[in-house]
Coordinates of C-alpha atoms in Angstrom, one line a residue:
X1 CA 7.2 33.5 -25.4
X2 CA 6.5 32.4 -21.7
X3 CA 9.8 30.4 -22.8
X4 CA 11.9 32.7 -24.5
X5 CA 15.1 32.5 -23.0
X6 CA 14.9 30.3 -20.1
X7 CA 18.4 28.5 -19.5
X8 CA 18.2 25.1 -21.1
X9 CA 17.8 22.3 -18.9
X10 CA 18.3 18.5 -19.8
X11 CA 16.0 15.8 -19.2
X12 CA 15.2 11.8 -19.7
X13 CA 12.5 10.3 -20.3
X14 CA 11.6 6.8 -19.6
X15 CA 8.9 4.4 -20.5
X16 CA 7.0 2.5 -17.5
X17 CA 5.3 -0.7 -17.6
X18 CA 1.1 -0.1 -18.3
X19 CA -1.6 -1.8 -15.7
X20 CA -5.3 -2.2 -16.0
X21 CA -5.5 0.4 -13.1
X22 CA -4.1 3.4 -15.1
X23 CA -6.1 2.0 -18.7
X24 CA -9.4 2.7 -16.4
X25 CA -11.5 5.9 -16.6
X26 CA -11.5 5.8 -13.4
X27 CA -8.2 6.7 -12.3
X28 CA -7.9 10.0 -14.6
X29 CA -6.7 8.9 -18.3
X30 CA -9.3 10.3 -20.4
X31 CA -9.1 8.1 -23.2
X32 CA -9.8 5.2 -20.4
X33 CA -12.5 2.3 -20.5
X34 CA -14.9 1.2 -18.4
X35 CA -13.8 -2.1 -17.8
X36 CA -10.2 -3.3 -18.9
X37 CA -10.6 -6.8 -17.8
X38 CA -14.0 -7.0 -19.4
X39 CA -12.4 -6.2 -22.7
X40 CA -10.0 -8.2 -22.4
X41 CA -12.1 -11.3 -21.6
X42 CA -14.3 -10.6 -24.5
X43 CA -11.4 -10.2 -26.9
X44 CA -9.8 -13.7 -26.3
X45 CA -13.0 -15.0 -25.5
X46 CA -16.3 -13.4 -27.2
X47 CA -18.1 -16.5 -27.6
X48 CA -17.5 -17.5 -24.0
X49 CA -16.9 -13.9 -22.1
X50 CA -20.6 -13.9 -20.4
X51 CA -19.9 -17.3 -19.2
X52 CA -16.4 -17.1 -18.1
X53 CA -17.4 -13.1 -16.4
X54 CA -20.1 -14.9 -14.3
X55 CA -17.8 -17.8 -12.7
X56 CA -15.6 -15.4 -12.3
X57 CA -18.0 -12.9 -10.7
X58 CA -18.8 -16.4 -8.1
X59 CA -15.3 -17.0 -7.7
X60 CA -14.6 -13.8 -5.9
X61 CA -17.2 -13.8 -4.4
X62 CA -17.0 -17.1 -2.8
X63 CA -14.3 -15.6 -0.8
X64 CA -15.9 -13.4 0.7
X65 CA -17.7 -15.4 1.8
X66 CA -21.2 -14.7 -0.6
X67 CA -22.6 -18.2 -1.2
X68 CA -23.0 -19.2 -4.7
X69 CA -23.9 -22.0 -6.1
X70 CA -23.9 -23.4 -10.2
X71 CA -27.2 -22.3 -10.3
X72 CA -26.8 -18.8 -9.4
X73 CA -24.5 -18.5 -12.1
X74 CA -26.3 -20.3 -15.0
X75 CA -29.7 -17.6 -13.9
X76 CA -27.3 -14.5 -13.8
X77 CA -26.5 -15.6 -17.9
X78 CA -29.9 -16.3 -19.3
X79 CA -30.8 -12.9 -17.4
X80 CA -27.6 -11.3 -18.6
X81 CA -29.2 -12.4 -22.1
X82 CA -32.3 -11.7 -22.1
X83 CA -31.2 -8.0 -21.3
X84 CA -29.2 -7.8 -24.3
X85 CA -31.5 -8.8 -26.5
X86 CA -34.4 -6.2 -25.1
X87 CA -31.9 -3.6 -25.6
X88 CA -31.0 -4.6 -29.2
X89 CA -27.5 -5.4 -28.4
X90 CA -25.2 -9.1 -29.9
X91 CA -23.9 -9.7 -26.5
X92 CA -24.7 -8.9 -23.2
X93 CA -22.1 -6.2 -22.2
X94 CA -20.6 -5.0 -18.6
X95 CA -24.0 -3.5 -17.3
X96 CA -26.2 -6.4 -18.7
X97 CA -23.6 -8.4 -16.9
X98 CA -23.5 -6.8 -13.6
X99 CA -26.8 -5.9 -13.5
X100 CA -27.9 -9.7 -14.0
X101 CA -25.5 -10.7 -11.0
X102 CA -26.8 -8.2 -8.9
X103 CA -30.0 -9.7 -9.2
X104 CA -29.4 -12.9 -8.8
X105 CA -26.1 -13.9 -7.2
X106 CA -25.8 -10.9 -5.5
X107 CA -29.8 -11.7 -4.3
X108 CA -30.4 -7.8 -5.2
X109 CA -27.7 -7.1 -2.8
X110 CA -25.6 -4.0 -4.1
X111 CA -23.1 -4.0 -1.0
X112 CA -22.0 -7.5 -2.2
X113 CA -21.0 -6.7 -5.7
X114 CA -19.2 -3.8 -3.9
X115 CA -16.9 -6.2 -2.8
X116 CA -15.7 -7.3 -5.5
X117 CA -16.1 -4.9 -8.0
X118 CA -13.0 -2.8 -8.4
X119 CA -11.0 -6.0 -9.1
X120 CA -13.7 -7.6 -10.9
X121 CA -14.3 -4.4 -13.7
X122 CA -10.4 -3.0 -13.0
X123 CA -8.4 -6.1 -12.9
X124 CA -4.7 -6.5 -11.8
X125 CA -2.6 -7.0 -15.0
X126 CA 0.4 -4.9 -15.2
X127 CA 2.6 -5.0 -18.5
X128 CA 6.7 -5.0 -18.4
X129 CA 8.9 -2.4 -19.7
X130 CA 11.4 -5.3 -22.3
X131 CA 14.5 -6.3 -21.3
X132 CA 16.7 -5.5 -24.2
X133 CA 15.4 -1.2 -24.3
X134 CA 18.1 -0.5 -22.0
X135 CA 15.9 2.8 -20.8
X136 CA 16.5 4.8 -18.1
X137 CA 15.2 4.6 -15.0
X138 CA 13.6 6.6 -12.6
X139 CA 15.7 8.3 -10.5
X140 CA 14.2 6.4 -6.6
X141 CA 14.0 2.9 -8.0
X142 CA 17.4 3.5 -9.2
X143 CA 18.2 3.9 -5.4
X144 CA 15.8 1.3 -4.0
X145 CA 18.0 -1.1 -6.1
X146 CA 21.4 0.0 -5.3
X147 CA 19.6 0.5 -1.4
X148 CA 18.4 -3.5 -2.0
X149 CA 21.9 -4.9 -3.8
X150 CA 23.2 -3.0 -0.3
X151 CA 21.2 -5.4 2.0
X152 CA 22.0 -7.9 0.2
X153 CA 18.0 -8.6 -0.6
X154 CA 18.6 -8.7 -4.4
X155 CA 17.4 -12.8 -4.3
X156 CA 13.7 -11.7 -3.2
X157 CA 13.6 -8.6 -5.4
X158 CA 11.5 -9.4 -8.4
X159 CA 11.3 -13.0 -6.9
X160 CA 7.9 -14.8 -7.2
X161 CA 5.7 -16.3 -4.2
X162 CA 6.1 -15.6 -0.2
X163 CA 9.6 -15.4 1.4
X164 CA 10.0 -15.5 5.0
X165 CA 13.2 -13.3 4.8
X166 CA 16.4 -15.2 7.3
X167 CA 14.5 -18.0 6.6
X168 CA 16.7 -21.2 7.0
X169 CA 16.0 -24.7 7.0
X170 CA 17.2 -24.9 11.0
X171 CA 14.5 -21.8 11.2
X172 CA 12.3 -21.4 8.4
X173 CA 11.1 -17.6 9.9
X174 CA 14.0 -16.1 9.9
X175 CA 14.5 -12.5 11.3
X176 CA 16.6 -9.8 11.5
X177 CA 18.8 -8.7 14.6
X178 CA 18.5 -4.8 14.9
X179 CA 21.7 -4.8 16.6
X180 CA 23.6 -5.9 13.5
X181 CA 23.8 -2.7 11.7
X182 CA 22.4 -5.0 8.5
X183 CA 20.0 -5.8 10.3
X184 CA 19.1 -3.1 11.1
X185 CA 19.3 -1.1 7.3
X186 CA 16.8 -4.4 6.3
X187 CA 15.0 -2.9 8.9
X188 CA 14.8 0.2 8.0
X189 CA 14.9 -0.3 4.3
X190 CA 11.5 -2.2 4.7
X191 CA 10.1 0.4 7.3
X192 CA 10.7 3.2 4.7
X193 CA 9.2 1.4 1.2
X194 CA 5.8 0.5 3.6
X195 CA 5.7 4.4 4.4
X196 CA 5.5 4.5 0.8
X197 CA 3.3 2.3 0.5
X198 CA 5.8 -0.2 -1.9
X199 CA 4.7 -3.3 0.9
X200 CA 7.2 -5.6 -0.2
X201 CA 7.6 -6.3 3.3
X202 CA 5.0 -7.5 5.9
X203 CA 6.0 -7.9 9.5
X204 CA 5.5 -10.0 11.3
X205 CA 4.6 -10.4 15.4
X206 CA 5.3 -14.7 16.4
X207 CA 4.7 -13.6 19.8
X208 CA 5.3 -10.9 22.8
X209 CA 9.0 -11.7 23.1
X210 CA 9.2 -10.0 19.6
X211 CA 6.9 -7.5 20.6
X212 CA 8.1 -3.4 19.9
X213 CA 11.1 -3.5 23.0
X214 CA 12.6 -6.9 20.9
X215 CA 15.9 -6.8 19.1
X216 CA 14.1 -9.3 16.6
X217 CA 12.0 -9.2 13.8
X218 CA 9.9 -11.3 11.3
X219 CA 9.5 -10.5 7.4
X220 CA 7.6 -11.1 4.9
X221 CA 8.3 -10.5 1.7
X222 CA 6.4 -10.8 -1.0
X223 CA 7.2 -9.0 -4.5
X224 CA 3.9 -8.0 -6.5
X225 CA 4.7 -6.3 -10.7
X226 CA 3.2 -3.4 -10.2
X227 CA 5.5 -2.1 -7.0
X228 CA 7.3 -0.6 -9.9
X229 CA 4.7 1.8 -11.2
X230 CA 4.1 2.3 -7.5
X231 CA 7.4 3.3 -7.1
X232 CA 7.5 5.7 -10.3
X233 CA 4.3 7.5 -8.2
X234 CA 6.6 7.9 -5.6
X235 CA 8.9 9.4 -6.9
X236 CA 7.5 12.5 -6.9
X237 CA 8.6 12.7 -3.1
X238 CA 12.2 12.2 -4.5
X239 CA 15.1 10.9 -6.0
X240 CA 16.2 8.7 -3.1
X241 CA 14.1 6.8 -0.3
X242 CA 15.3 8.8 2.2
X243 CA 14.4 11.7 0.3
X244 CA 11.1 10.7 -0.3
X245 CA 9.8 9.6 2.8
X246 CA 11.1 12.2 4.6
X247 CA 8.9 14.4 2.5
X248 CA 6.0 12.5 1.9
X249 CA 6.3 12.0 5.8
X250 CA 6.4 15.8 6.2
X251 CA 2.8 16.6 4.0
X252 CA 1.7 13.9 6.3
X253 CA 2.8 16.0 9.2
X254 CA 1.2 19.6 7.8
X255 CA -1.9 17.8 6.7
X256 CA -2.4 15.4 10.2
X257 CA -4.4 17.3 13.0
X258 CA -5.3 13.6 14.8
X259 CA -3.3 13.1 18.2
X260 CA -3.8 9.3 17.7
X261 CA -2.7 9.5 14.4
X262 CA 0.2 11.4 14.4
X263 CA 1.3 9.4 17.9
X264 CA 0.4 6.2 15.2
X265 CA 2.8 8.3 12.5
X266 CA 5.6 9.0 15.1
X267 CA 6.5 5.5 15.4
X268 CA 7.0 4.7 11.5
X269 CA 9.1 7.2 11.6
X270 CA 11.1 5.7 13.9
X271 CA 11.0 3.0 12.4
X272 CA 11.9 4.1 9.4
X273 CA 14.9 6.3 11.3
X274 CA 14.0 9.3 9.9
X275 CA 15.4 11.9 12.3
X276 CA 14.9 15.1 10.1
X277 CA 10.9 14.6 10.6
X278 CA 11.2 14.2 14.5
X279 CA 11.5 17.6 15.2
X280 CA 8.8 19.4 13.5
X281 CA 6.3 16.2 14.4
X282 CA 6.8 16.6 17.6
X283 CA 6.2 20.1 17.2
X284 CA 3.0 19.1 15.8
X285 CA 2.1 16.1 18.8
X286 CA 3.0 19.3 21.8
X287 CA 0.5 21.9 19.8
X288 CA -2.4 20.0 19.6
X289 CA -2.5 17.8 23.4
X290 CA -2.0 21.7 24.7
X291 CA -5.2 22.8 22.5
X292 CA -6.7 19.2 22.7
X293 CA -9.9 19.3 25.5
X294 CA -10.7 15.3 24.4
X295 CA -9.3 13.2 27.1
X296 CA -10.4 10.5 25.8
X297 CA -8.2 11.5 22.7
X298 CA -5.5 12.6 24.2
X299 CA -5.5 8.6 26.3
X300 CA -6.1 7.2 23.5
X301 CA -2.8 8.8 22.0
X302 CA -0.9 8.0 25.0
X303 CA -0.4 4.0 24.8
X304 CA 2.4 4.7 21.7
X305 CA 3.7 7.4 22.6
X306 CA 4.6 6.0 26.0
X307 CA 6.4 2.5 24.2
X308 CA 8.1 4.8 21.9
X309 CA 10.0 6.2 24.8
X310 CA 10.5 2.8 26.4
X311 CA 12.1 1.3 23.3
X312 CA 12.3 3.6 21.3
X313 CA 16.0 3.4 21.8
X314 CA 15.8 -0.1 20.2
X315 CA 18.0 1.2 16.8
X316 CA 19.5 4.2 19.5
X317 CA 17.4 6.6 18.6
X318 CA 17.0 9.4 21.2
X319 CA 13.5 9.7 22.9
X320 CA 14.0 12.3 25.6
X321 CA 12.0 14.9 23.2
X322 CA 9.3 11.8 22.9
X323 CA 9.7 11.7 26.9
X324 CA 8.5 15.9 26.9
X325 CA 5.4 15.4 25.2
X326 CA 4.5 13.1 27.4
X327 CA 5.4 15.2 30.6
X328 CA 3.0 17.7 29.4
X329 CA 0.3 15.1 28.5
X330 CA 0.0 13.2 31.5
X331 CA -0.9 15.9 33.4
X332 CA -3.8 17.1 31.2
X333 CA -5.7 13.7 31.1
X334 CA -5.2 13.5 34.8
X335 CA -7.1 16.8 35.2
X336 CA -9.5 16.3 32.7
X337 CA -10.7 12.1 34.2
X338 CA -13.0 13.6 36.5
X339 CA -14.9 15.5 34.0
X340 CA -15.0 12.6 31.3

């Protein structure tokens, strides 16, 4: 009855890849399991599941600089099997394995286990939608793929391994020149993806020469299979990359009350070339700085603003509004310093 009389709207449906993150109970999926990674191991290597799980625990803890030995693993397996026998279980379950690992490998320190527990229990496996199905993709993914192609970065997209953007035999670290239109577009694309927590590219500062005021940016690109899922999740913010970033940032500006974090956000806005977000962000900065009585917070917020005012026009951005905020901020810092 509620829907009666409403106009019909065309919709499309698609498939998204499964992931252990989504299959886990902690993700909010009511029918999820506690540990997808454990059940995969149990299904494929049932007789050796406990041993393999303990070895995995030890390897992961070693990566976190927690010393483990073969003796730790052997004792942990024995303890897990003993716990299972006491509880009338044919094999140790995830609870027995966890308790045994904490008691032996972690030497009773549960905090050590917490270092690896998320990855250990959930796992990082991600499925793939068969290409031959030719299913429609979400609009945001289509727009990102279009931008990637337009920026001539297709060879890096869905490419395994880590690569320096623009690397050559003569220049192994590559780099993009922000003075060129193509370089600027590549930089904007990577910064916008990073804003949405899709970290395909990681900016690397090679030296002080390539600092905020330089025209050269160096990026390492590393494709991850779960980027597709992250893009689908980010599609709630908009159908294009620019639109999604604007809506996401406007929400961040609305929620953020910390002056230093707002100034950090300002640099991200400029890097991502999203001028429409600047007015509300600068108004929020001005309002919070006017009400703040914490001189140390004001001082912490100043350097990023000065950096923006000094180097913001690397991309041709008008920074006069930022300079106005600085002019309001500096006198208040001077006034507050004697009492600090």
